[in-house]
Short mmCIF file of C-alpha atoms in Angstrom, two decimals:
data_model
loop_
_atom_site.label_atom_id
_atom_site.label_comp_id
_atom_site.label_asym_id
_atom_site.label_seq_id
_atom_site.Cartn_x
_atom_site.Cartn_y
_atom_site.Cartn_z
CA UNK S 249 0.00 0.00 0.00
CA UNK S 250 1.50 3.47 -0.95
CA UNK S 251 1.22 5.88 1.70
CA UNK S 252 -0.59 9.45 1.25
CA UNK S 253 2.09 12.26 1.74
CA UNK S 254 1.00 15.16 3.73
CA UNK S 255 2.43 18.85 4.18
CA UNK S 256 1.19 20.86 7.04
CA UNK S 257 1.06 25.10 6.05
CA UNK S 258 1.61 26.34 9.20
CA UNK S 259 1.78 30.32 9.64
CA UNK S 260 0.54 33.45 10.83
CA UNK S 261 -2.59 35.14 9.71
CA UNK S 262 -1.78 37.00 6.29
CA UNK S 263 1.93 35.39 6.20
CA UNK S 264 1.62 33.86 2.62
CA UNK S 265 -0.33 30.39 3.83
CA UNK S 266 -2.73 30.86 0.82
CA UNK S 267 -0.67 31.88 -2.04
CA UNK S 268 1.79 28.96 -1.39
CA UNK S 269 -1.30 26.50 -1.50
CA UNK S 270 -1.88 27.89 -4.83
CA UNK S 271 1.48 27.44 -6.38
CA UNK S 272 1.52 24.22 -4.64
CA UNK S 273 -1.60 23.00 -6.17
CA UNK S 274 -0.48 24.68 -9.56
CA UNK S 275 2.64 21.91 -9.73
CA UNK S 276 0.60 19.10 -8.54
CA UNK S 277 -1.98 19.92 -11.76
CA UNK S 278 0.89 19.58 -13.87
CA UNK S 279 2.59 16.80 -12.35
CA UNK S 280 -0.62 14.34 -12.78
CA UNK S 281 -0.69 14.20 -9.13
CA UNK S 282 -3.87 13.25 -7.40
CA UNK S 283 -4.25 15.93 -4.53
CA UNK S 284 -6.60 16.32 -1.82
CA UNK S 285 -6.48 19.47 0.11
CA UNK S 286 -8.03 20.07 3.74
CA UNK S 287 -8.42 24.04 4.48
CA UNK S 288 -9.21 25.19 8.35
CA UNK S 289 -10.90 28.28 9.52
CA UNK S 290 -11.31 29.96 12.43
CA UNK S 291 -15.08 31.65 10.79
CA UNK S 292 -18.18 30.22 9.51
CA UNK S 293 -17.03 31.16 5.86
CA UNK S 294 -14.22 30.13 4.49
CA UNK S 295 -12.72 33.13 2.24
CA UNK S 296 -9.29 31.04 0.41
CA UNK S 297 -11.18 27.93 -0.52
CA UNK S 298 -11.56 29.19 -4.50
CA UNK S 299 -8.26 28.90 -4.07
CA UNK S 300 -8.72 25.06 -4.15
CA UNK S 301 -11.82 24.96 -6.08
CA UNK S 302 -10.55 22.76 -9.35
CA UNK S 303 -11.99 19.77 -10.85
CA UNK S 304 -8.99 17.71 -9.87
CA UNK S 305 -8.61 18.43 -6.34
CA UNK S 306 -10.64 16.91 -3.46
CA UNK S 307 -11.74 19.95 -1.06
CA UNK S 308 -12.47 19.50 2.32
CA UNK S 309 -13.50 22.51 4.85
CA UNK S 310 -13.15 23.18 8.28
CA UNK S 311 -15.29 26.13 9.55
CA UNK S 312 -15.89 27.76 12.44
CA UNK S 313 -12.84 26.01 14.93
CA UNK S 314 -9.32 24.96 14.93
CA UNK S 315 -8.80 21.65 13.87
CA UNK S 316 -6.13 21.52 17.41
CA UNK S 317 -8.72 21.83 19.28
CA UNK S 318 -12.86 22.12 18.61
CA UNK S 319 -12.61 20.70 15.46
CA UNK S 320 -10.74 17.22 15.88
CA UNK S 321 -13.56 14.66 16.03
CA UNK S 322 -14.57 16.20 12.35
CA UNK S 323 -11.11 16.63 11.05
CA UNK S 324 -10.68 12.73 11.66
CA UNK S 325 -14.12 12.41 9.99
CA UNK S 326 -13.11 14.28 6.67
CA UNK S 327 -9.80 12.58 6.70
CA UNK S 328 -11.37 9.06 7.02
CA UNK S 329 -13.52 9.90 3.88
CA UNK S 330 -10.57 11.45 1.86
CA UNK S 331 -8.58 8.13 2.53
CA UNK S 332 -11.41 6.00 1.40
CA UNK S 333 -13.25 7.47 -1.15
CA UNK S 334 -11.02 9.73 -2.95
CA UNK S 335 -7.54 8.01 -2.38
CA UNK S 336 -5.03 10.85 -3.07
CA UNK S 337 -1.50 10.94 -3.23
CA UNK S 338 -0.90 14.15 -1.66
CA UNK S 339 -3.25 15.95 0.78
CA UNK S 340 -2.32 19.33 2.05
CA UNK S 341 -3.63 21.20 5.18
CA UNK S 342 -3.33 24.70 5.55
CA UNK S 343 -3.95 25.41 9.25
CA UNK S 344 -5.24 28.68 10.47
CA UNK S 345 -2.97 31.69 11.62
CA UNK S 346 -3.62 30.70 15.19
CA UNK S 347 -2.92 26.77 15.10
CA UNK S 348 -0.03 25.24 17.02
CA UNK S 349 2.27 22.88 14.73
CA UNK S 350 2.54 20.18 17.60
CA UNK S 351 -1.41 20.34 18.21
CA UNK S 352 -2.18 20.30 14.61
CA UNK S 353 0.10 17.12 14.18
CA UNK S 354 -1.65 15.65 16.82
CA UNK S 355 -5.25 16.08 15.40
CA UNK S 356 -4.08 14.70 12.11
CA UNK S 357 -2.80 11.47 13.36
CA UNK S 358 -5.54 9.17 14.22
CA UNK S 359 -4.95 5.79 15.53
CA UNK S 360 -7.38 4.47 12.87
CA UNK S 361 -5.24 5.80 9.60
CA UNK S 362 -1.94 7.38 10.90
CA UNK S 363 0.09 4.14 9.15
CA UNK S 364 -1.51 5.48 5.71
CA UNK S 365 0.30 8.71 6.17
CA UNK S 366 3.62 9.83 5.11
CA UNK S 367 4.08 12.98 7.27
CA UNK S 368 6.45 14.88 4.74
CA UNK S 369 6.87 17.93 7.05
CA UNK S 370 6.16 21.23 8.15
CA UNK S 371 6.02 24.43 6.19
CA UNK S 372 5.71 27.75 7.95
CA UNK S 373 5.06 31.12 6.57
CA UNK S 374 6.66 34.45 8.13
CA UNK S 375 5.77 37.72 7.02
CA UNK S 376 9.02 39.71 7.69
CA UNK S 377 7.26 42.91 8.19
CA UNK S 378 5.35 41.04 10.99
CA UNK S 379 8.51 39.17 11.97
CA UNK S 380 10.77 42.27 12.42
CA UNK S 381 7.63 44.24 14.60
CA UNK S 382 6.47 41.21 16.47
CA UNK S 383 7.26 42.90 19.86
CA UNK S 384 4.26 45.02 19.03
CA UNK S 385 2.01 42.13 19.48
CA UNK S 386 0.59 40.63 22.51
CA UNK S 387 2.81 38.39 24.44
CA UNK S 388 0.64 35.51 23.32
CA UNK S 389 0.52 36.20 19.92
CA UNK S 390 4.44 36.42 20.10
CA UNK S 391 5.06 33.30 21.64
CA UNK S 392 2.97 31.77 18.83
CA UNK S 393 5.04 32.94 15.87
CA UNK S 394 8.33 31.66 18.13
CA UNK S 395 6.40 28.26 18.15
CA UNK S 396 5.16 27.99 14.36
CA UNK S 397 9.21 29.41 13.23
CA UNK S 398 10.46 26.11 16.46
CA UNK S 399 8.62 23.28 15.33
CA UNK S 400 8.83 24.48 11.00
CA UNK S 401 10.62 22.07 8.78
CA UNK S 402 10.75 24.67 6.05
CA UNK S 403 10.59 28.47 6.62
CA UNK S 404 9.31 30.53 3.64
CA UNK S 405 9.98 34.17 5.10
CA UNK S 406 7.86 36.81 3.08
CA UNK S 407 8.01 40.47 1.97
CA UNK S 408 11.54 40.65 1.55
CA UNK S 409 11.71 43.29 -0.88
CA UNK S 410 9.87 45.37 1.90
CA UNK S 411 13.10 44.58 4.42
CA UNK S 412 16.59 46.27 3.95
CA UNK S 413 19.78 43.94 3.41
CA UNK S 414 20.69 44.39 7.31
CA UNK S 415 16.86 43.50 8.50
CA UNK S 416 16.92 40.72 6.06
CA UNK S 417 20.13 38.93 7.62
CA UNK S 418 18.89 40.10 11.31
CA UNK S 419 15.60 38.11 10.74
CA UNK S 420 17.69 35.17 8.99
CA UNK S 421 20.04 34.98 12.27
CA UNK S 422 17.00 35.17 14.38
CA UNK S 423 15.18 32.08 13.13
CA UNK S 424 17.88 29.90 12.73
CA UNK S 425 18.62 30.62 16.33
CA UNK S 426 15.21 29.42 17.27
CA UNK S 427 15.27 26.52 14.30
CA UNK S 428 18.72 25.68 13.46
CA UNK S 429 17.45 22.69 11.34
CA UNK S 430 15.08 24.45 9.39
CA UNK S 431 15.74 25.60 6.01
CA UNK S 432 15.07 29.44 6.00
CA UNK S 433 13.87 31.38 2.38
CA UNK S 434 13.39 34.43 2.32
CA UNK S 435 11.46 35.44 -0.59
CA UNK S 436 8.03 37.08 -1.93
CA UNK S 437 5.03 36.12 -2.33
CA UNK S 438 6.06 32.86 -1.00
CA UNK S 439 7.86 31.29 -4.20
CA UNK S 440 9.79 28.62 -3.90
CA UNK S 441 10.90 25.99 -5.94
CA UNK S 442 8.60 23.07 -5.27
CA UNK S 443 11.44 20.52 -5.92
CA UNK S 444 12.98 22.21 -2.37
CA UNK S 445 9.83 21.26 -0.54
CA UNK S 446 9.81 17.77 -2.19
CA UNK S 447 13.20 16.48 -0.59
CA UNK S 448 11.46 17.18 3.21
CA UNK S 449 12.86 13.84 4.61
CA UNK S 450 10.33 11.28 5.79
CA UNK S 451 9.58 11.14 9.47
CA UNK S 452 6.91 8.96 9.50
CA UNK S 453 8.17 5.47 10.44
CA UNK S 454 6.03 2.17 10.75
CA UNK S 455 6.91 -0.56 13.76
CA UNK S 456 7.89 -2.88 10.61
CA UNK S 457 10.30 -0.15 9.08
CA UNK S 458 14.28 -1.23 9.29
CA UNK S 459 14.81 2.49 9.94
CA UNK S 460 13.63 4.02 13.56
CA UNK S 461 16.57 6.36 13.63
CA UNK S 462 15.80 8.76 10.64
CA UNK S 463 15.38 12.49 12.48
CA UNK S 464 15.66 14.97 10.32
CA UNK S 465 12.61 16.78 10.71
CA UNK S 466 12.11 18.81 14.43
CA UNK S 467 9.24 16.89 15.42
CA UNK S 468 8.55 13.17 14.27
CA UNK S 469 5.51 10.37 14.47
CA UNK S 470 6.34 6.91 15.00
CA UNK S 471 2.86 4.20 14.99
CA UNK S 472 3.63 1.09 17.01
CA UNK S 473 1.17 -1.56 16.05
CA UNK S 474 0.52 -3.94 19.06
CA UNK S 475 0.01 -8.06 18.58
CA UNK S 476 -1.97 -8.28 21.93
CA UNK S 477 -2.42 -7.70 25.43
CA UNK S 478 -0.03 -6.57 27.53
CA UNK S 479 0.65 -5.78 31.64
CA UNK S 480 -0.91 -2.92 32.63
CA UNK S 481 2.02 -1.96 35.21
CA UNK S 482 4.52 -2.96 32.73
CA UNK S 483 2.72 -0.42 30.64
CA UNK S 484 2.85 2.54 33.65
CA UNK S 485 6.91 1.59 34.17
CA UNK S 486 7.39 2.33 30.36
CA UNK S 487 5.64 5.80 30.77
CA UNK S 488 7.07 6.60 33.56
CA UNK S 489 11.17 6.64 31.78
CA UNK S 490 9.13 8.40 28.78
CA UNK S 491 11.90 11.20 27.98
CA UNK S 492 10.34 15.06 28.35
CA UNK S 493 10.79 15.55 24.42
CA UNK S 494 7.49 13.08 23.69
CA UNK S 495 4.73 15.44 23.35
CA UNK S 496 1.75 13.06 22.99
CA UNK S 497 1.07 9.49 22.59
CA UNK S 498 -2.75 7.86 21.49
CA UNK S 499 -4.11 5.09 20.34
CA UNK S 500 -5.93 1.81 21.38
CA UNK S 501 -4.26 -0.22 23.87
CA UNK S 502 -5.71 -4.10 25.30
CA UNK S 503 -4.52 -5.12 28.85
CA UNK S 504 -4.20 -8.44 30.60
CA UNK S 505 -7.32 -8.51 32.84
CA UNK S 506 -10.08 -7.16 29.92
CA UNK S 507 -11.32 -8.30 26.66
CA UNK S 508 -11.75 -5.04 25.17
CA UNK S 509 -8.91 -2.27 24.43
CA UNK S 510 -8.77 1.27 26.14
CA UNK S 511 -8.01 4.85 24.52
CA UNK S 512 -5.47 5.43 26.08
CA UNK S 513 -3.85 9.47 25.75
CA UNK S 514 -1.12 10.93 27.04
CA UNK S 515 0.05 14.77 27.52
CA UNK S 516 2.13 16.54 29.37
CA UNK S 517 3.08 13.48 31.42
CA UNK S 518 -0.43 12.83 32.38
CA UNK S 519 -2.10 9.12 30.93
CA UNK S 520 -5.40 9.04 30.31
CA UNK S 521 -7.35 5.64 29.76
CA UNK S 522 -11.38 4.99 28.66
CA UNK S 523 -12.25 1.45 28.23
CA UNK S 524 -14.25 0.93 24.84
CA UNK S 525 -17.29 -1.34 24.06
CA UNK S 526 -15.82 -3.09 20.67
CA UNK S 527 -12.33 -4.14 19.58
CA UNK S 528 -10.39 -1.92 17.60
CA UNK S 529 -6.85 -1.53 15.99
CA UNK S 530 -4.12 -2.03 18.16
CA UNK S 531 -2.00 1.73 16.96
CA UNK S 532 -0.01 3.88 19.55
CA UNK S 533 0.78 6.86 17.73
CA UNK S 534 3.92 8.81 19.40
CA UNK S 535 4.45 12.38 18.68
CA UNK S 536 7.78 13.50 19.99
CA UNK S 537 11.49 15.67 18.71
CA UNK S 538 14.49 14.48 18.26
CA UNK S 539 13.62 11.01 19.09
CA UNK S 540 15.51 7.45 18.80
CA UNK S 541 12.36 5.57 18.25
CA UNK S 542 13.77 2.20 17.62
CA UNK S 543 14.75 2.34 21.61
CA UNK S 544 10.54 2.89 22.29
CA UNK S 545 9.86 0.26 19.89
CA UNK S 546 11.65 -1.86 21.22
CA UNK S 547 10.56 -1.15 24.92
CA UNK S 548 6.96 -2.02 24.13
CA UNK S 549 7.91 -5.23 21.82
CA UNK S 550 9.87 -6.68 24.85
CA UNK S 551 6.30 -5.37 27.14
CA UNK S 552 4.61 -7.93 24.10
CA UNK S 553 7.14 -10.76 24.68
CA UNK S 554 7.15 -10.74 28.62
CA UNK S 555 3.26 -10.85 28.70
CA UNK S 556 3.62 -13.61 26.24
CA UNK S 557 6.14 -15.36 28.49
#
């Protein structure tokens, strides 16, 4: 089964989110690409999604929310049906100005379908006029740009011909101090060569994948498929030496003393477990940075093997 890649346009209201969905779309047309595209906002009309609007591409729209937060039980939904009924090759999301990368990520991977996915990374807008003004904003809104530029896997910084040579290299030095491993372009009108965006390394990686230790994108997924039950306090030792740098983990988990699985989430440290009425796919989906996953993998296969034992 081929896996659906999927880019993430993360950015700030007005920071170029739109017009690089265009040009996106624009290469996908002409490379015969079947393309799916998922567009999030924060009103009851959605004012980009003509943008999208072509024969060729599946639409999908999600209005009045943020799919990191209200909106999750119907982003799953709409992904679901993409999967199923339209099968692309590519679906993009373009988030609204106020989403959080990691919370965004998180909404996106369901247990059901995140081994279908391909996560091919990141790409953040900056408008450098914003950028180089930020500290006029509120503190909240600042620490929200610093976030989208932290967790980016590509940074497309706009408006450059609006920034002097000494602003432009100021704002440069500034991101790659926040993102060192982010590739930073500034530009207008957010163009780009598409063929930059298309070597984003994989960071998806599948339990039955020979490679765990691929990590070069900031934040990575990793799906661990489960064969059966396990011990529930084997389970709570294994969160408890969960490094700091694992941001969430969900998914479906079946213990030793019940028939049926839990949901079990985790955030912030805290687990979280509701038992459910039917069976359903063993997935833990880990969302984490700068992770060795092949060391959790093979934590929870030897959790398999001692329960077995």
């Amino acid at each position: 089964m081929v896996n659906t890649e999927v880019y993430i346009l993360s950015g700030f209201l007005g920071s170029g989110k739109t017009t690089l969905l265009k040009r996106l779309l624009e290469n996908e047309r002409l490379a015969g690409r079947k393309t799916a595209v998922m567009m999030n906002e924060l009103g009851k009309v959605s004012i980009d999604s003509e943008v999208a609007r072509e024969e060729d591409v599946a639409l999908k729209e999600l209005l009045g929310g943020c799919i990191c937060c209200s909106l999750q039980d119907k982003l799953e939904a709409q992904l679901q049906g993409l999967l199923l009924n339209e099968k692309p090759e590519v679906i993009y999301i373009e988030t609204t100005g106020a989403a959080h990368p990691v919370e965004v990520l998180d909404a996106i991977l369901s247990p059901f379908f995140a081994d279908q996915f391909t996560i091919k990374g990141i790409v953040t807008t900056v408008d450098g006029l914003r950028w180089r003004d930020r500290k006029a904003l509120s503190p909240q809104l600042q620490q929200l740009l610093l976030e989208q530029v932290r967790h980016a896997d590509f940074i497309l910084i706009n408006k450059m011909e609006e920034l002097s040579e000494s602003e432009q290299s100021q704002i440069i030095y500034e991101l790659q101090g926040i993102n060192p491993n982010a590739r930073c372009l500034l530009t207008n009108y957010s163009q780009v060569s598409i063929a930059e965006l298309r070597k984003l390394t994989l960071s998806f990686a599948k339990q039955t994948s020979p490679d765990f230790t691929k990590q070069a994108l900031n934040l990575t997924t990793f799906v661990y498929q489960f064969n059966g039950p396990i011990s529930h306090s084997g389970f709570e030792d294994f969160l408890k030496e969960l490094p700091e740098t694992i941001y969430r983990v969900k998914g479906y988990i079946k213990f030793d003393y019940s028939p049926k699985p839990y949901l079990f989430q985790y955030s912030y440290g805290m687990p979280f477990y509701m038992k459910e009425e039917m069976n359903l796919p063993l997935n833990l989906v880990f969302i984490g940075e700068r992770l060795k996953w092949s060391e959790i993998a093979e934590k929870l296969k030897n959790l398999e093997l001692e329960f077995k034992n």
